[in-house]
Short mmCIF file of C-alpha atoms in Angstrom, two decimals:
data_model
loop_
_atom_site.label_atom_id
_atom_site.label_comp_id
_atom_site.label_asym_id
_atom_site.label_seq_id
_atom_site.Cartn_x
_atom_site.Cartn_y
_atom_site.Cartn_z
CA UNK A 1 11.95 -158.33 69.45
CA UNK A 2 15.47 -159.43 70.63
CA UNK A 3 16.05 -162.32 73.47
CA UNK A 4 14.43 -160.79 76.68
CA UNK A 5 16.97 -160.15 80.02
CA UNK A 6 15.45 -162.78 81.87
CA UNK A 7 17.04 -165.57 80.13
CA UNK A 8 20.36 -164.53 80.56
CA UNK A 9 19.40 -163.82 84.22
CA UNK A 10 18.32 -167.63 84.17
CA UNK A 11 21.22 -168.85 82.59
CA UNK A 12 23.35 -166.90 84.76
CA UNK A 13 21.59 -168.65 87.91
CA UNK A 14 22.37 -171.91 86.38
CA UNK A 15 25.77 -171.79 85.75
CA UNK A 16 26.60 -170.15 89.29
CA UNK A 17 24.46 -173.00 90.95
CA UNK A 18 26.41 -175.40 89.02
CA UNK A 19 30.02 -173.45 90.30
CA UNK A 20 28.69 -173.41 93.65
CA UNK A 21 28.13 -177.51 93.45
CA UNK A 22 31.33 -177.69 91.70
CA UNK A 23 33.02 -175.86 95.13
CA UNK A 24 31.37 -178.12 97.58
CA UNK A 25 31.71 -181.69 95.72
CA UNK A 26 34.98 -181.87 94.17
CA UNK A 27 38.11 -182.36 95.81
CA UNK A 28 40.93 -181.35 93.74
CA UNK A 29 42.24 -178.40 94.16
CA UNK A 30 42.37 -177.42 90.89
CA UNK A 31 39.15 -177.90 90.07
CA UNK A 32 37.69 -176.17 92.77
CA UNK A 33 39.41 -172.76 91.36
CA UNK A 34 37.97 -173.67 87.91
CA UNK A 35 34.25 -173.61 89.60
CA UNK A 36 35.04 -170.31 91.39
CA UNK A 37 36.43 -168.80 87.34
CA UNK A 38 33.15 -170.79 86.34
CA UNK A 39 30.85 -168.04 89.12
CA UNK A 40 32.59 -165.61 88.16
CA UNK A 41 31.97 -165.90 84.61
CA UNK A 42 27.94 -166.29 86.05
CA UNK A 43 28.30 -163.11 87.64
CA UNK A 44 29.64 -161.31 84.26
CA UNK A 45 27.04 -162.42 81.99
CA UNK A 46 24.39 -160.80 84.66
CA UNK A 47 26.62 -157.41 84.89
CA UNK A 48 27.13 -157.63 81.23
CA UNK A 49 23.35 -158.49 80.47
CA UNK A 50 21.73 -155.31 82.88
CA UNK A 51 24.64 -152.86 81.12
CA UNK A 52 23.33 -153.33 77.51
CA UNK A 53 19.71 -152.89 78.69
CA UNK A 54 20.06 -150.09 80.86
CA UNK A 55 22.41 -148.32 78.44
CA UNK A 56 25.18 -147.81 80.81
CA UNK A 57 28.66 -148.42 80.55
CA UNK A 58 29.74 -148.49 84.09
CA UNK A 59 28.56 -152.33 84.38
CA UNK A 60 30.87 -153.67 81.59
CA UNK A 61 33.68 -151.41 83.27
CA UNK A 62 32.77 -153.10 86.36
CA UNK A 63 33.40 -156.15 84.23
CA UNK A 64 36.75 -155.77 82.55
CA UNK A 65 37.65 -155.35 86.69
CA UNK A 66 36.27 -158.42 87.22
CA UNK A 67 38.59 -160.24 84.93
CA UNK A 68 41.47 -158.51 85.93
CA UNK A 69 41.00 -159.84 89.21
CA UNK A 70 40.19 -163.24 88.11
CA UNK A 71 43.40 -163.24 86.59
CA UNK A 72 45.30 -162.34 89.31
CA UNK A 73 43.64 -164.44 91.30
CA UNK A 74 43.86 -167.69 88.71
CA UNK A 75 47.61 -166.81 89.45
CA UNK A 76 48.07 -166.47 93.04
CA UNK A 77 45.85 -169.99 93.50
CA UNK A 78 47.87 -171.96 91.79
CA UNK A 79 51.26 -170.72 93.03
CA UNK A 80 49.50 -171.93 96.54
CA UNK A 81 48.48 -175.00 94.75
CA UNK A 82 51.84 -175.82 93.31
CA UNK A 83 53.48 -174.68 96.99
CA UNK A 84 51.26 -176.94 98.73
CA UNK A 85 51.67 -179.75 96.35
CA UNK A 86 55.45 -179.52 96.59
CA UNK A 87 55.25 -179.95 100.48
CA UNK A 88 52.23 -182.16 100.79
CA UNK A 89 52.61 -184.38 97.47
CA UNK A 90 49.00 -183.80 97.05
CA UNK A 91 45.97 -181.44 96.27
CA UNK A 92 43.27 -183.13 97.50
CA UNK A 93 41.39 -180.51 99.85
CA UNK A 94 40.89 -184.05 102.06
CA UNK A 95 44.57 -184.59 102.66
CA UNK A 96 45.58 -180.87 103.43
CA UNK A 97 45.02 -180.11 107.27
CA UNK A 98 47.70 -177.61 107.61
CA UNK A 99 45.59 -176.09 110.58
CA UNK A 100 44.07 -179.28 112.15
CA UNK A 101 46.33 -180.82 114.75
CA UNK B 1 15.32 -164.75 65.13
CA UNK B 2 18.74 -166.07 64.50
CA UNK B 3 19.89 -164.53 67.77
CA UNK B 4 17.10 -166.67 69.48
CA UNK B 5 18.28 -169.82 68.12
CA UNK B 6 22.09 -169.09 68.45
CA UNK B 7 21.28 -167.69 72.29
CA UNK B 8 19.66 -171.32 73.17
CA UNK B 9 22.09 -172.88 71.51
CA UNK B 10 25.38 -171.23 73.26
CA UNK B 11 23.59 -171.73 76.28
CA UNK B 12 22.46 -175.08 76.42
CA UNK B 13 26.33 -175.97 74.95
CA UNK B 14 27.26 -174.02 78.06
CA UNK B 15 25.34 -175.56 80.77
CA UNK B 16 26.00 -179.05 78.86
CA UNK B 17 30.33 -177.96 79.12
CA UNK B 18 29.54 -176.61 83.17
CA UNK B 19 28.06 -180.49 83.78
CA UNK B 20 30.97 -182.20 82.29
CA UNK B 21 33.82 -179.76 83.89
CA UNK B 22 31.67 -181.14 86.90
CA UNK B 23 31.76 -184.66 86.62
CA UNK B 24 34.86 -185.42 84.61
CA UNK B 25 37.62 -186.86 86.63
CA UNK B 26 40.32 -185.69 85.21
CA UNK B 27 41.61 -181.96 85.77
CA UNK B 28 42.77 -181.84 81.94
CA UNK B 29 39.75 -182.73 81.04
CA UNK B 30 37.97 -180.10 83.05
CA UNK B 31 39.97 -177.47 81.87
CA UNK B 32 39.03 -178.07 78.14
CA UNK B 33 35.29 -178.44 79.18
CA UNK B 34 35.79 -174.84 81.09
CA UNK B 35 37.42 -173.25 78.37
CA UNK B 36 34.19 -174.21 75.91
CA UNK B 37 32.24 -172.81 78.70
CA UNK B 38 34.05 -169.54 78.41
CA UNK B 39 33.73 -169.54 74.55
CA UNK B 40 29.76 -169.88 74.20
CA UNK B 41 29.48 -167.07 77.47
CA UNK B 42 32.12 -164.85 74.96
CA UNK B 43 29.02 -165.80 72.25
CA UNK B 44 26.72 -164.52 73.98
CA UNK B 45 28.53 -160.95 74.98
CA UNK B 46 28.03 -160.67 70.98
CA UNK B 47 24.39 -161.21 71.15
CA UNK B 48 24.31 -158.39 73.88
CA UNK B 49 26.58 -156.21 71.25
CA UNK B 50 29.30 -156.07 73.64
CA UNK B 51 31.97 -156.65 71.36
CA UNK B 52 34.85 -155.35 73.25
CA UNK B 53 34.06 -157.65 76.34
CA UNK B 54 33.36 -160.56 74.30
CA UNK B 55 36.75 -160.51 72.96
CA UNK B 56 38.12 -159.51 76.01
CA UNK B 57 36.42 -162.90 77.38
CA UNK B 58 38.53 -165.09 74.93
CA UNK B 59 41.84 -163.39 75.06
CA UNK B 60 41.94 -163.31 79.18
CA UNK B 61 40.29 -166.04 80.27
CA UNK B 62 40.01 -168.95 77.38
CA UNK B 63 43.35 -167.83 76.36
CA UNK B 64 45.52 -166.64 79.77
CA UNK B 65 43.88 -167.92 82.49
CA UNK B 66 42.88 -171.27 81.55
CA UNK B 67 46.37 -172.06 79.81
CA UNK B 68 47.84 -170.79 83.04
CA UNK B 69 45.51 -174.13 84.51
CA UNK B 70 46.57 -176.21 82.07
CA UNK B 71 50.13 -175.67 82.35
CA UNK B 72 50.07 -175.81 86.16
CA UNK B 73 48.28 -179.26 85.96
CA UNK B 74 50.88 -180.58 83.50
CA UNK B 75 53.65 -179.58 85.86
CA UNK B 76 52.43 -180.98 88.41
CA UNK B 77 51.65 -184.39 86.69
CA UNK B 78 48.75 -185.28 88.78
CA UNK B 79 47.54 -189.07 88.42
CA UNK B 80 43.85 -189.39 87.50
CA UNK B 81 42.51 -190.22 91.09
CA UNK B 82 38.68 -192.17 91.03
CA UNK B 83 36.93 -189.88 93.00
CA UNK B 84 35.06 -191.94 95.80
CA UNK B 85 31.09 -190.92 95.56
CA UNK B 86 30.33 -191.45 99.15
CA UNK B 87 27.36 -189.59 100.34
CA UNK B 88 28.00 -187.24 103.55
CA UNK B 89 26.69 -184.26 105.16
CA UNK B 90 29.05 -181.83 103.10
CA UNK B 91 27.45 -183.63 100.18
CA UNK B 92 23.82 -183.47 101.35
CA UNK B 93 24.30 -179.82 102.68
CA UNK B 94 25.94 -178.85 99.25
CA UNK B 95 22.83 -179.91 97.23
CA UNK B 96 20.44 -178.25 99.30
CA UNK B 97 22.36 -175.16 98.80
CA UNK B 98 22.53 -175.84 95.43
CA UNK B 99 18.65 -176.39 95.16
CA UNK B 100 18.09 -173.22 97.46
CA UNK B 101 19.99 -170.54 95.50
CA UNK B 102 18.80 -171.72 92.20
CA UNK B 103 15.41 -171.71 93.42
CA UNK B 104 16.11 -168.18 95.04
CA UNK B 105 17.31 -166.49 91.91
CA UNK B 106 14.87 -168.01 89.30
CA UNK B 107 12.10 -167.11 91.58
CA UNK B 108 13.16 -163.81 91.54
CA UNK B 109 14.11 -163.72 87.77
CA UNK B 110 10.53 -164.82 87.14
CA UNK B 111 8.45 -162.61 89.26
CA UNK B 112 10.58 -159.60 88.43
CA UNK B 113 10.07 -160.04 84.72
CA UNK B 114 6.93 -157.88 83.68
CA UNK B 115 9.14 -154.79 84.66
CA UNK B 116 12.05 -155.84 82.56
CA UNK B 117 11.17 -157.09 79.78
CA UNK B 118 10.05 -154.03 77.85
CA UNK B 119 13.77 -153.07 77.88
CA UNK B 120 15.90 -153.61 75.13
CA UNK B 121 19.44 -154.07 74.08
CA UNK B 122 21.37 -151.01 73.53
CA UNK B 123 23.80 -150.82 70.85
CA UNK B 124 25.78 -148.19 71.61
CA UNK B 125 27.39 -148.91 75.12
CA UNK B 126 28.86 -152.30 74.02
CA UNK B 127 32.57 -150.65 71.67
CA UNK B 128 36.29 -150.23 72.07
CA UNK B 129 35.08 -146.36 71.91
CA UNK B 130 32.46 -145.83 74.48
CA UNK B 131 34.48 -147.95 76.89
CA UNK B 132 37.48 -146.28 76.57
CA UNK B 133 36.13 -143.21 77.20
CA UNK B 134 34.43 -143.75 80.26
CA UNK B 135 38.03 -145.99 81.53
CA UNK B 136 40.23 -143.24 80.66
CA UNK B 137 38.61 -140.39 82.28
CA UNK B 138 36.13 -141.33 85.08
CA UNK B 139 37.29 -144.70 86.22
CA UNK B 140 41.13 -143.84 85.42
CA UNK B 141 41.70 -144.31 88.84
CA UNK B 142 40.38 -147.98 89.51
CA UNK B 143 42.38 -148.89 86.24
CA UNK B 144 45.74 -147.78 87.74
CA UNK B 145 44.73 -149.75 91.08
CA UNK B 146 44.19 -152.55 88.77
CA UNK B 147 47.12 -152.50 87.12
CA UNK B 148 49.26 -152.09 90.34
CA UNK B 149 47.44 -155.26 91.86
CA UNK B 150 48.44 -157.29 89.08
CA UNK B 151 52.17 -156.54 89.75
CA UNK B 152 51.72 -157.17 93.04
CA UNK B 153 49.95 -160.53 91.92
CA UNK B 154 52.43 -161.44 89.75
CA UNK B 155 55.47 -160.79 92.18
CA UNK B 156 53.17 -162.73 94.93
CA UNK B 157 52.84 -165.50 92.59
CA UNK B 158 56.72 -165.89 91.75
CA UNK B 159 57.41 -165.43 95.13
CA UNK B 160 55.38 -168.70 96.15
CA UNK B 161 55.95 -170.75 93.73
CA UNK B 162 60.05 -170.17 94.54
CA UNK B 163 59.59 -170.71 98.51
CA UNK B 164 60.38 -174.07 100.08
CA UNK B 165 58.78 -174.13 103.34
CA UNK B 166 60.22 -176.34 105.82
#
């Protein structure tokens, strides 16, 4: 009866691996904060999933925080995206050494 | 039954959408592969009967935050870059990562599953209602922290995307 937790615990494990690969391989800028909305997302389905099987509310709270932060966060990246691409021409994490000398 | 098939499906067009925003080289196309990532995980918030996240999921994030990605990569009118596929030790230490905490949490998923799968999904926790309720009296507090760290987001934001630096 009904799809057990574990598979959206599995699926949730997938799709973070797959943001944490995104992180460490690319190397646009841009992308990389599209991985990081990707784990986050991972991380909601799991909060989301353990809320509507305990019965408790305070997970999907937790969640709508979650986004709210994502979304100030989406928006303070990508003003330092389209700073650093203004001075640097570029956002390839390769190219930007503003602390290596 | 039906939520079977449409939970395998969402998620397999989900992991499918993850592997393309992956390999696709070009940050439009990324975006658009996200945003169908976003819409199957807001499909499958309605197979959990939370309604009020799911649509939560599609106005804030495929709608807001990922236009707010698409219109910064228009402005800034990247050129599609080939991305070299040289193999070094960021590479080589990223996979094993990768392979380690996938293993890690499906191992644990897996032997943790005879205590959880007698549960079942509640119905009533997942409205507008029972939400509200618990937002506007025990966590009122957190939601006026949250909405004072989105001004402050949103005046950061303006603040460096105006700044020259010399």
């Amino acid at each position: 009866m009904g799809i057990p937790l574990t598979w959206y615990l599995t699926l949730s494990a997938v799709l973070f691996s797959i943001g944490v690969i995104g992180v460490l391989y690319r190397s646009n800028l841009i992308v990389i904060l599209m991985s990081i909305e990707l784990m986050l997302n991972a991380v909601n389905i799991t909060l989301v999933a353990f809320a509507q099987f305990m019965g408790d509310v305070s997970g999907q709270i937790l969640v709508f925080f979650v986004i709210s932060v994502a979304a100030a966060e989406a928006a303070i990246g990508l003003a330092i995206v389209i700073a650093i691409f203004r001075n640097k021409l570029t956002v390839d994490v390769n190219d930007i050494k503003l602390f290596r000398h | 039954m039906f939520a079977e098939v449409f939970f395998i499906a969402a998620s397999l067009i989900a992991v499918f959408a993850a592997l393309a925003m992956l390999i696709s080289r070009s940050p439009v196309q990324s975006a658009l592969w996200l945003i169908l990532v976003m819409l199957c995980v807001a499909g499958l918030y309605v197979t959990l009967n939370a309604e009020f996240i799911a649509v939560v999921q599609v106005l804030v994030y495929a709608g807001a935050i990922m236009v707010l990605f698409l219109f910064v990569i228009m402005l800034l009118n990247l050129s599609v870059v080939p991305e070299i596929d040289r193999i070094d030790a960021k590479k080589g230490i990223g996979f094993v990562l990768f392979t380690v905490i996938l293993a890690q949490m499906v191992y644990v998923t897996a032997t943790t599953s005879e205590s959880l799968s007698s549960a079942v999904v509640n119905t009533e926790t997942g409205s507008a209602l029972s939400i509200a309720e618990a937002l506007f009296t025990h966590y009122v507090l957190p939601f006026e922290i949250i909405g004072i760290l989105l001004l402050v987001a949103t005046v950061g934001a303006v603040m460096l995307a105006k700044r020259t630096f010399e």
